[in-house]
Coordinates of N, CA and C in Angstrom, one line a residue:
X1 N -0.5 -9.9 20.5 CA -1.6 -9.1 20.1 C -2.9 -9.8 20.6
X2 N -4.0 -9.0 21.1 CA -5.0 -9.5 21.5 C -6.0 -10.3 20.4
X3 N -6.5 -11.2 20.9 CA -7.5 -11.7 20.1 C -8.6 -10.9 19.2
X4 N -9.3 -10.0 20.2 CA -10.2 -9.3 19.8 C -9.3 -8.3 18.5
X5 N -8.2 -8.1 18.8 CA -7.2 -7.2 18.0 C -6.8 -7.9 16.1
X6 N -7.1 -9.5 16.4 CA -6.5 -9.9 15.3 C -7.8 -10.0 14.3
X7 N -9.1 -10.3 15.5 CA -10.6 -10.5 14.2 C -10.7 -9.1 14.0
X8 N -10.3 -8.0 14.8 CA -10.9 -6.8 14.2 C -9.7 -6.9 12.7
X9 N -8.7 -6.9 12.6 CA -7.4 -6.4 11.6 C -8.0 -7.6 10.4
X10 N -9.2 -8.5 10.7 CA -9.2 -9.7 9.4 C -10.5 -8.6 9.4
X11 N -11.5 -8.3 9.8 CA -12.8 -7.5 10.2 C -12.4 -6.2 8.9
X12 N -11.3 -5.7 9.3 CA -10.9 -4.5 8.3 C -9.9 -4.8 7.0
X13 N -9.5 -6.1 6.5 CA -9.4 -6.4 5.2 C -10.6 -6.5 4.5
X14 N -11.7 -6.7 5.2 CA -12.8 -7.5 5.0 C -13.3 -6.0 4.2
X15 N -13.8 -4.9 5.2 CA -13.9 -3.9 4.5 C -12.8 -2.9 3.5
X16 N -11.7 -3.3 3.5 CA -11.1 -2.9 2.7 C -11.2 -3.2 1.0
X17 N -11.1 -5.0 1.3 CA -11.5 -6.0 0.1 C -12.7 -5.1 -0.5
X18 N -13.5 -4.9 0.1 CA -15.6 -4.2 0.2 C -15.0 -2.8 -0.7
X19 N -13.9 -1.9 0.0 CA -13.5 -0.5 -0.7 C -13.0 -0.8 -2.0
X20 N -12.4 -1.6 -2.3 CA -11.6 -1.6 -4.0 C -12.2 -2.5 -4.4
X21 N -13.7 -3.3 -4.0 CA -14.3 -3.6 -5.3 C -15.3 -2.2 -5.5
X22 N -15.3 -2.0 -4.5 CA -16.7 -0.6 -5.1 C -16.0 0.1 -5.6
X23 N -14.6 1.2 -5.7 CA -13.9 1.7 -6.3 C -14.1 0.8 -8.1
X24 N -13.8 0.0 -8.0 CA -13.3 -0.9 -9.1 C -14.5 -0.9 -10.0
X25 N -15.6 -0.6 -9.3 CA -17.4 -1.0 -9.8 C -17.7 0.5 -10.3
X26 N -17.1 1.8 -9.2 CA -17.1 2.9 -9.9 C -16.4 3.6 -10.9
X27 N -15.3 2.9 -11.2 CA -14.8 3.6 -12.7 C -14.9 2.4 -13.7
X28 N -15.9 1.4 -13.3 CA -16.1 0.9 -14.4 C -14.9 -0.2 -15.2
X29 N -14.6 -1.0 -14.5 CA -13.5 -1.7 -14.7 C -13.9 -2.9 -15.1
X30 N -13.9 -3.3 -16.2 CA -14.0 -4.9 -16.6 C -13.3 -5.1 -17.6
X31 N -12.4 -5.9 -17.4 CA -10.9 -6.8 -18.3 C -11.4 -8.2 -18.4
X32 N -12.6 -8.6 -19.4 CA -13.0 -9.9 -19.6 C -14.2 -10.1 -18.7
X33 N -14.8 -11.3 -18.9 CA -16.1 -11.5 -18.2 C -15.6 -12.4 -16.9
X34 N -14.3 -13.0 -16.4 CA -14.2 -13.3 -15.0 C -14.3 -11.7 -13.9
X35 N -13.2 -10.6 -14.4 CA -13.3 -9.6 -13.7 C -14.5 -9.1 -13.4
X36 N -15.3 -8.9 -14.7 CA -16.7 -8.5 -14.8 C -17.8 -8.9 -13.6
X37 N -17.4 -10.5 -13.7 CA -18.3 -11.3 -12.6 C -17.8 -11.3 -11.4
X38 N -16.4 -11.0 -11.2 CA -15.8 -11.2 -9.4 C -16.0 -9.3 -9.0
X39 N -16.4 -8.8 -9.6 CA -16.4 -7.1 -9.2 C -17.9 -7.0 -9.2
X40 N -18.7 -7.7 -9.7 CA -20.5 -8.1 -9.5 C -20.9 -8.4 -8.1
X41 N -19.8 -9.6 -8.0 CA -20.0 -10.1 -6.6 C -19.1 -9.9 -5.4
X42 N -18.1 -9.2 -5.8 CA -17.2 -9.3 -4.6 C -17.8 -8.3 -3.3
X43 N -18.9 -7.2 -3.9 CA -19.0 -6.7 -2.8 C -19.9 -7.6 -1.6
X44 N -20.9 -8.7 -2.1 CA -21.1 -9.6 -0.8 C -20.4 -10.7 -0.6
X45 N -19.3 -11.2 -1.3 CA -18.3 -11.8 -0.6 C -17.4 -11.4 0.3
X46 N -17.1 -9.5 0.2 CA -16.3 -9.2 1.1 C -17.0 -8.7 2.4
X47 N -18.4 -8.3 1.9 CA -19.5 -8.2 3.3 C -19.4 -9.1 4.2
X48 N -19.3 -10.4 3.7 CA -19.7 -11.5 4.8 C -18.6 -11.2 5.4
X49 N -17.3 -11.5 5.1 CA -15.9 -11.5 5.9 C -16.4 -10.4 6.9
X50 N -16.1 -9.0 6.6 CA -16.1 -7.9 7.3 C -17.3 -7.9 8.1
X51 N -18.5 -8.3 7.9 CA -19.6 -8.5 8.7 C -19.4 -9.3 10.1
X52 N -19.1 -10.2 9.7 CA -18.6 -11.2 10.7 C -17.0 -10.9 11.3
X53 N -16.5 -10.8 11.0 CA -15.1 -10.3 12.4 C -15.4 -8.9 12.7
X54 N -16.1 -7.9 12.3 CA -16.3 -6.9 12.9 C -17.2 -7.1 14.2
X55 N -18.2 -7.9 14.2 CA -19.1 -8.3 15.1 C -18.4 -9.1 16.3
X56 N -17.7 -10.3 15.8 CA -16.6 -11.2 16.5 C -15.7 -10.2 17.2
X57 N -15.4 -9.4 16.4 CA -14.2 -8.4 17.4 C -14.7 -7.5 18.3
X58 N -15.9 -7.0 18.0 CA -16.3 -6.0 19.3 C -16.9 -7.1 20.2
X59 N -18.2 -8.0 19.6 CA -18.2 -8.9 21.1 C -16.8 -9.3 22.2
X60 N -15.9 -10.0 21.2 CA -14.5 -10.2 22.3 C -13.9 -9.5 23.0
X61 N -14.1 -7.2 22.6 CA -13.3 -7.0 22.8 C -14.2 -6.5 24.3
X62 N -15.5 -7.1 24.5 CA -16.2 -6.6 25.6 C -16.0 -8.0 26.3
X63 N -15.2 -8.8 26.2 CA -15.2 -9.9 26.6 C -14.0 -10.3 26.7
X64 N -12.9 -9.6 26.7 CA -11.5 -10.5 26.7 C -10.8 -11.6 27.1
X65 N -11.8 -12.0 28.4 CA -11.2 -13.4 28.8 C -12.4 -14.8 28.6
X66 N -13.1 -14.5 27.0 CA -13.9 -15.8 27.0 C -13.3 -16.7 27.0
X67 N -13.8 -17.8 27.2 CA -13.0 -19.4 26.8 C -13.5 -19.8 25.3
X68 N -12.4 -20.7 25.2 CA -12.4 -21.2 23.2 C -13.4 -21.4 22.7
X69 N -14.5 -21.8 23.7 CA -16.2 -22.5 23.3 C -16.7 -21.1 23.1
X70 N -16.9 -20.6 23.7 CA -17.5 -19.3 23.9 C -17.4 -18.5 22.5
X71 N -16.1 -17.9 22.3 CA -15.2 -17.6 21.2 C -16.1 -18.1 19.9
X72 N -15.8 -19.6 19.8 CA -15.9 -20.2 18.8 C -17.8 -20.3 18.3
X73 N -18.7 -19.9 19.5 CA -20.1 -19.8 20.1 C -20.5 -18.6 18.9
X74 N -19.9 -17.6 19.4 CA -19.7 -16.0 19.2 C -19.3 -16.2 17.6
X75 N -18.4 -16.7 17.1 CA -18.6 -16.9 15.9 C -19.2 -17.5 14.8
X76 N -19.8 -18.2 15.3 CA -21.2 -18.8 14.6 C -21.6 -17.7 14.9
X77 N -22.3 -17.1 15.4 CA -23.2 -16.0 15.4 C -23.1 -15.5 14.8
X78 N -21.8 -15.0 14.6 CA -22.2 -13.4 14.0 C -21.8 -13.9 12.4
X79 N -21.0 -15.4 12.0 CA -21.4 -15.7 10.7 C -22.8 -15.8 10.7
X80 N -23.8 -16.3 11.1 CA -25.0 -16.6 10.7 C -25.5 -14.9 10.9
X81 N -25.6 -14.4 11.5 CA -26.0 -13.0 11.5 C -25.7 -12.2 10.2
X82 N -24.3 -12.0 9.9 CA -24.1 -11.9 8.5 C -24.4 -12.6 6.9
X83 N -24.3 -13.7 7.1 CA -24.9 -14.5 6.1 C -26.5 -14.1 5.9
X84 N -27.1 -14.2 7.2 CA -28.7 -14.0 7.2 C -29.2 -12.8 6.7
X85 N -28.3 -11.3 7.4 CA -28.5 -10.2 6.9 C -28.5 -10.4 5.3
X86 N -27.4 -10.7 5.0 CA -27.1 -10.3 3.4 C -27.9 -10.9 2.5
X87 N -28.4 -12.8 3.1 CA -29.4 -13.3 2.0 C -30.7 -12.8 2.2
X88 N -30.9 -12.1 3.2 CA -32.2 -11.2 3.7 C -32.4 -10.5 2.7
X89 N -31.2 -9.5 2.5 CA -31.4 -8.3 1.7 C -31.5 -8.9 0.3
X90 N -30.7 -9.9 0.0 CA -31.2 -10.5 -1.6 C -32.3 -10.5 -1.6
X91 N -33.0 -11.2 -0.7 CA -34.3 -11.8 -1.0 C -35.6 -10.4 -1.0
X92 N -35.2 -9.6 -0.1 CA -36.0 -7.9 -0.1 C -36.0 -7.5 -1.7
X93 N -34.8 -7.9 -2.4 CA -34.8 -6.9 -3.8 C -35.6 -7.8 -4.7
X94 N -36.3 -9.1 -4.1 CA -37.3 -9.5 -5.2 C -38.1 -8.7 -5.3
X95 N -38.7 -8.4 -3.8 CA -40.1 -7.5 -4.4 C -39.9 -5.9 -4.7
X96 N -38.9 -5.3 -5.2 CA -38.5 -4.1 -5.5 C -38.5 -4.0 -7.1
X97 N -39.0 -2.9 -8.1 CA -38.6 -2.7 -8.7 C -37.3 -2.4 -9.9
X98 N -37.2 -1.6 -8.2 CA -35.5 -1.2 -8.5 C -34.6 -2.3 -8.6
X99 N -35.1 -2.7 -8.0 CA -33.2 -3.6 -7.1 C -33.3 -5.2 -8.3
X100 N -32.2 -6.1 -8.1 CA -32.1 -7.1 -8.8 C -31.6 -8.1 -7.7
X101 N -32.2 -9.2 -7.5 CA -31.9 -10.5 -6.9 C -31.4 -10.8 -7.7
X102 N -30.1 -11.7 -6.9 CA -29.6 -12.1 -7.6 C -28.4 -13.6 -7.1
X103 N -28.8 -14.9 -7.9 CA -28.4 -16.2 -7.1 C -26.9 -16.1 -6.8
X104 N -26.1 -15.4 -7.9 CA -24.4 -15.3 -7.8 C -23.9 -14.7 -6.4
X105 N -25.2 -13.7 -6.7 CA -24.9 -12.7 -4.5 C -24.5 -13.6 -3.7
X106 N -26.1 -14.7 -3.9 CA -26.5 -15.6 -2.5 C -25.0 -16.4 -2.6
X107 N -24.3 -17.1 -3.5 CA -23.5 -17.7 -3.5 C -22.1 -17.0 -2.9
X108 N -21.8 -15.8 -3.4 CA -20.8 -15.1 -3.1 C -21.0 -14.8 -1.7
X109 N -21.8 -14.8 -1.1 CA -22.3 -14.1 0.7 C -21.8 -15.7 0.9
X110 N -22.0 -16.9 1.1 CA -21.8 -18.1 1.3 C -20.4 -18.6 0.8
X111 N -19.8 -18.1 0.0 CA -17.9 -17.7 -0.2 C -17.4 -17.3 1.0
X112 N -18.3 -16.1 1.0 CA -17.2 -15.3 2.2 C -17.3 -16.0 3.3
X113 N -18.0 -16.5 4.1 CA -18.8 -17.3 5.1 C -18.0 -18.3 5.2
X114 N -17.7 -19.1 4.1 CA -16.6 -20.6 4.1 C -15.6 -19.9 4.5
X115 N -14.8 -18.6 3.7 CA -13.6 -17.9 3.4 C -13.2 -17.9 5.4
X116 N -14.2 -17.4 5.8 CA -14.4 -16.5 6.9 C -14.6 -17.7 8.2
X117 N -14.6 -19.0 8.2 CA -14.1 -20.0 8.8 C -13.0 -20.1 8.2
X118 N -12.5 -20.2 7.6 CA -10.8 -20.6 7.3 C -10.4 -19.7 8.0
X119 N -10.7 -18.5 8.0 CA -9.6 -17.6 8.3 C -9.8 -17.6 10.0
X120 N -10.9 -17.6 10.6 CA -10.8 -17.4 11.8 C -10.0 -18.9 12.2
X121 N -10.2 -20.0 12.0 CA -9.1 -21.2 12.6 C -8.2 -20.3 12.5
X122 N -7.4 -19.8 11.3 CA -5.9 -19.5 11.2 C -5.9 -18.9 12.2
X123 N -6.5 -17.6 12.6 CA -6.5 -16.3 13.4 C -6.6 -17.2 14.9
X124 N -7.3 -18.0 15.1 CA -7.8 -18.7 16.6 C -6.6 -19.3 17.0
X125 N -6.1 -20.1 16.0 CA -4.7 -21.3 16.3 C -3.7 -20.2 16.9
X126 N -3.7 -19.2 16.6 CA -1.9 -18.7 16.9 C -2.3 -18.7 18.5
X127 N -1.0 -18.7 19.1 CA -1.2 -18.6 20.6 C -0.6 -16.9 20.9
X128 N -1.8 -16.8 21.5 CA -1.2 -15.3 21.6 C 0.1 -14.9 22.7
X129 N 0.8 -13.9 22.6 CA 1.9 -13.2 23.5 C 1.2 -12.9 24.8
X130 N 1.5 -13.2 26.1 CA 0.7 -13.1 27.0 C 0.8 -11.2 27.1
X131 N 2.3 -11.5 26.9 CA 2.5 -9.7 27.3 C 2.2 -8.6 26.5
X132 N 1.5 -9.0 25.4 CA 0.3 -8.0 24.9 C -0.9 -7.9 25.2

């Protein structure tokens, strides 16, 4: 399987993880105050993930024969691209009315981000099938 093929399929847990907390957030689901607080935050912990291999996987997939530096270049990016967007947006809902900043976000966007190095080593180490 292609590289670009494996950060897109981590890219789309990432938003999937993002679909059943919002589900979870819309019928109002809380079983105790850890639930309460990982369904608070999970939607920017699963942002970062899916932010970052979605980006990782279309750059690669316009790129298929980068080398490992390059690759590994490209990933910092587009973690810091994501991390930056999302503590961006925390930081925008200070001066809003509406909206609530909030430090558990900043920490949970910085979860996903660690999460989201682990997972790409795992995803990078495998050697891929040439004949895919």
């Amino acid at each position: 399987m292609k590289l670009s093929t494996r950060f897109g399929l981590v890219g789309l847990g990432g938003l999937a993880l993002l679909s059943a907390v919002q589900w979870a957030r819309q019928h109002h689901l809380q079983h105790g105050a850890a639930l309460t607080y990982l369904i608070g935050v999970g939607p920017n912990f699963a942002a970062a993930i899916a932010i970052t291999f979605v980006l990782l996987a279309a750059w690669l997939d316009m790129r298929p024969v980068a080398d490992a530096a390059a690759v590994g270049r490209r990933f910092r990016i587009s973690a810091a691209v994501s991390a930056l967007g999302l503590i961006g947006w925390e930081c925008v809902q200070m001066t809003s009315h509406a909206l609530v900043f909030d430090w558990h976000d900043v920490l949970a966007t910085l979860a996903g981000i660690a999460v989201s190095v682990v997972q790409f080593r795992i995803v990078r180490g495998t050697t891929p099938n040439p004949l895919l």
